[in-house]
C-alpha cells in the first residue's frame, strides 16, 4: 500500500508544483465549452460508428461479449471491453461529435474481443463445427476488410451522413478534386513569397481549403517540392473561436491569402476569428486599409477564389483594437 501512496503522492506533487500550467490549462480545462462548435448531434455520432464499423460488426461485438459473460474465465475481460467501449462513447459525446480519427479508441476493444472469441471457439468446438465456424468468421472478416476498397462517393462532411449501413461504408479511395493542382499552385506561389522573408497567413478553414490541406497538397499528389524554402514562413492562425481564441499573430503577417467567400467548416458564428479579418480585407475596411490586393488569384471548386493581399503599412493600434473588440463582441 505504501508504494502506491508514495507513487500517487509524488506524481501529484510534481504536477502541482512543476506543471501548474499543464494542470490549469489542460487537465482542468472545460473541454465541453472549448469544443462546443464541434457538437453536431448524437445522431451523427451513431451514424459515424455505423459508417466505419457497420451495424453487423457492432452487433457481433456485443453479442460475443454477452456470450462470454457466461464463461467464468473470460467474464471480467468481456465485461471490461464492453463497458470500456460504452463509457468512451458516452464521455466523448459530452464534449464533441466524433471525427473519424477518434474512432481509433474503440479499435483495441474490438481486437481484444476477437482474440477472446477465437480462443473460446477453439477450446469448445471440434471437428466440422470448428471448421464451419472458422470459415464463417474468415468470410465475415474478408467482407469487412475488403469493403473499404470498393470505390464510393464519399460525403464531404458529417452533415451529409443520412442513413446507417450494415457493413463499413467508407472508402480508402480519396475524393478527386478538379482544383487539386490549383491548390498546389497556391502553395508554390506562397513559397516564392516566403523565400523573400515575408510572413504569410491563410484565412480559410473549410473542406475546400485549410492550412493542413494546403501544406499537404504536393505530397497528396506525389509531386516534388520545387522550393527549398522552410515553411516556417507560414504563420499559424486560429480558426475556431472557442477552441483557439484570439491571436495577434494575424497582425504580424506581411501577406494574407484570403478566400472569397470566407471559408469556414463550422459556420461563421463559430469562426469569427477567420471571417472578420477576411471580410475586412475583401472590403478594404478595418485592417484591410493597410493591405493591397495583388493581381494574382486562384480559382477553387465551389466558386471560391483565393486572393493575395500584401501589407503596405503597419497596422495602427486603433485598427488592431477595433478587430479584437469585434471578435469579443461576437461572443
XYZ file of C-alpha atoms in Angstrom, residues 67-250:
184
model
C -21.932 -14.775 -24.575
C -18.528 -14.551 -22.896
C -20.187 -13.300 -19.699
C -21.286 -16.900 -19.135
C -17.656 -18.036 -19.053
C -16.050 -17.640 -15.631
C -12.545 -17.344 -17.033
C -13.442 -14.621 -19.549
C -16.347 -12.849 -17.836
C -14.310 -9.963 -16.435
C -12.442 -9.391 -19.688
C -15.636 -9.322 -21.757
C -17.409 -7.019 -19.296
C -14.416 -4.674 -19.226
C -14.265 -4.416 -23.036
C -17.982 -3.663 -23.383
C -18.040 -1.163 -20.504
C -14.882 0.485 -21.834
C -16.414 0.988 -25.280
C -19.734 2.327 -23.974
C -18.022 4.582 -21.424
C -15.652 6.025 -24.051
C -18.609 6.774 -26.307
C -20.696 8.414 -23.566
C -17.842 10.564 -22.268
C -16.703 11.642 -25.724
C -20.133 12.758 -26.959
C -20.413 15.005 -23.885
C -17.544 17.031 -25.367
C -17.949 16.854 -29.147
C -19.069 14.804 -32.120
C -16.682 12.071 -33.228
C -14.324 12.552 -36.137
C -13.068 9.501 -37.975
C -9.713 9.676 -36.151
C -11.448 9.429 -32.781
C -12.878 6.011 -33.631
C -9.411 4.528 -33.140
C -10.055 4.450 -29.389
C -12.570 1.641 -29.965
C -10.182 -0.475 -32.068
C -8.327 -2.091 -29.100
C -11.627 -3.322 -27.634
C -12.624 -4.881 -30.966
C -9.222 -6.549 -31.371
C -9.251 -7.948 -27.839
C -12.819 -9.226 -28.240
C -11.818 -11.073 -31.424
C -8.913 -12.692 -29.569
C -11.173 -13.768 -26.691
C -13.831 -15.196 -29.002
C -11.252 -17.021 -31.116
C -9.771 -18.675 -28.049
C -13.211 -19.618 -26.758
C -14.300 -21.179 -30.056
C -11.081 -23.129 -30.409
C -11.473 -24.574 -26.929
C -15.143 -25.554 -27.239
C -15.674 -26.519 -30.878
C -14.260 -29.575 -32.576
C -14.354 -31.231 -35.968
C -16.765 -29.928 -38.586
C -18.308 -27.327 -36.235
C -14.928 -25.745 -35.640
C -14.207 -25.746 -39.370
C -17.606 -24.222 -40.264
C -17.325 -21.542 -37.584
C -13.788 -20.631 -38.627
C -14.844 -20.449 -42.271
C -17.803 -18.201 -41.415
C -15.619 -15.899 -39.309
C -12.988 -15.736 -42.047
C -15.637 -14.903 -44.653
C -17.089 -12.144 -42.482
C -13.626 -10.718 -41.833
C -12.864 -10.783 -45.546
C -16.063 -8.899 -46.401
C -15.446 -6.254 -43.736
C -11.793 -5.900 -44.765
C -12.488 -5.585 -48.485
C -15.448 -3.208 -48.152
C -13.292 -0.046 -47.784
C -11.510 -0.856 -51.054
C -14.740 -0.543 -53.050
C -14.805 2.914 -54.736
C -17.674 5.023 -53.388
C -18.754 8.631 -53.477
C -17.600 9.957 -50.120
C -19.571 12.572 -48.143
C -17.838 15.933 -47.897
C -18.810 16.365 -44.228
C -20.592 14.674 -41.320
C -23.769 16.586 -42.131
C -24.107 14.563 -45.336
C -24.379 11.241 -43.470
C -28.052 10.263 -43.689
C -28.560 6.532 -43.068
C -26.821 3.655 -41.276
C -25.062 0.873 -43.159
C -24.831 -2.839 -42.381
C -21.102 -3.014 -43.221
C -18.335 -0.384 -43.213
C -19.209 2.061 -45.982
C -16.165 4.314 -46.051
C -13.622 4.051 -48.839
C -9.839 4.236 -48.808
C -10.048 5.894 -52.208
C -9.814 9.661 -51.612
C -12.186 12.105 -53.318
C -10.861 13.603 -56.532
C -10.860 17.371 -56.934
C -10.616 19.209 -60.215
C -8.791 22.079 -58.495
C -6.109 19.996 -56.760
C -3.301 21.299 -58.958
C -4.536 24.855 -58.320
C -4.062 24.332 -54.570
C -0.507 23.179 -55.310
C -0.015 26.316 -57.406
C -1.187 28.454 -54.479
C 1.261 26.736 -52.130
C 4.168 27.203 -54.523
C 3.281 30.858 -55.031
C 3.264 31.379 -51.266
C 6.622 29.556 -51.126
C 8.020 32.171 -53.504
C 6.809 34.931 -51.179
C 8.175 33.135 -48.140
C 11.558 32.879 -49.859
C 11.686 36.697 -49.728
C 11.468 36.595 -45.942
C 7.777 37.530 -45.799
C 5.422 36.109 -43.166
C 2.321 34.605 -44.758
C -1.066 33.807 -43.218
C -4.008 31.836 -44.607
C -7.558 32.995 -43.852
C -9.554 29.928 -44.881
C -10.740 26.976 -42.827
C -13.116 24.719 -44.710
C -13.179 21.447 -46.597
C -12.384 23.463 -49.717
C -9.159 24.869 -48.271
C -7.415 24.958 -44.920
C -3.810 25.131 -43.769
C -3.300 21.363 -43.429
C -4.772 20.776 -46.880
C -2.521 23.453 -48.339
C 0.670 22.130 -46.744
C -0.058 18.528 -47.785
C -1.236 19.302 -51.319
C 2.052 18.398 -53.025
C 2.539 15.156 -51.097
C -1.076 14.050 -51.661
C -0.476 14.239 -55.428
C 3.021 12.698 -55.168
C 4.514 15.911 -56.524
C 8.039 17.019 -55.609
C 8.787 20.256 -53.811
C 10.125 22.909 -56.164
C 11.287 25.228 -53.390
C 13.761 24.649 -50.573
C 12.219 27.440 -48.510
C 11.371 26.239 -44.973
C 7.647 26.608 -44.487
C 8.103 28.297 -41.148
C 7.174 31.459 -43.073
C 3.547 30.267 -42.934
C 2.085 31.739 -39.748
C -0.357 29.565 -37.816
C -3.627 31.460 -37.407
C -6.507 30.299 -35.164
C -9.636 29.099 -36.936
C -12.170 28.061 -34.248
C -13.257 30.747 -31.781
C -13.890 28.786 -28.589
C -11.079 26.277 -29.081
C -8.298 28.597 -30.288
C -9.341 32.045 -29.102
C -7.880 35.242 -30.480
C -4.255 35.646 -31.604
C -2.334 38.780 -32.576
C -0.250 36.645 -34.956
C -2.532 37.945 -37.712
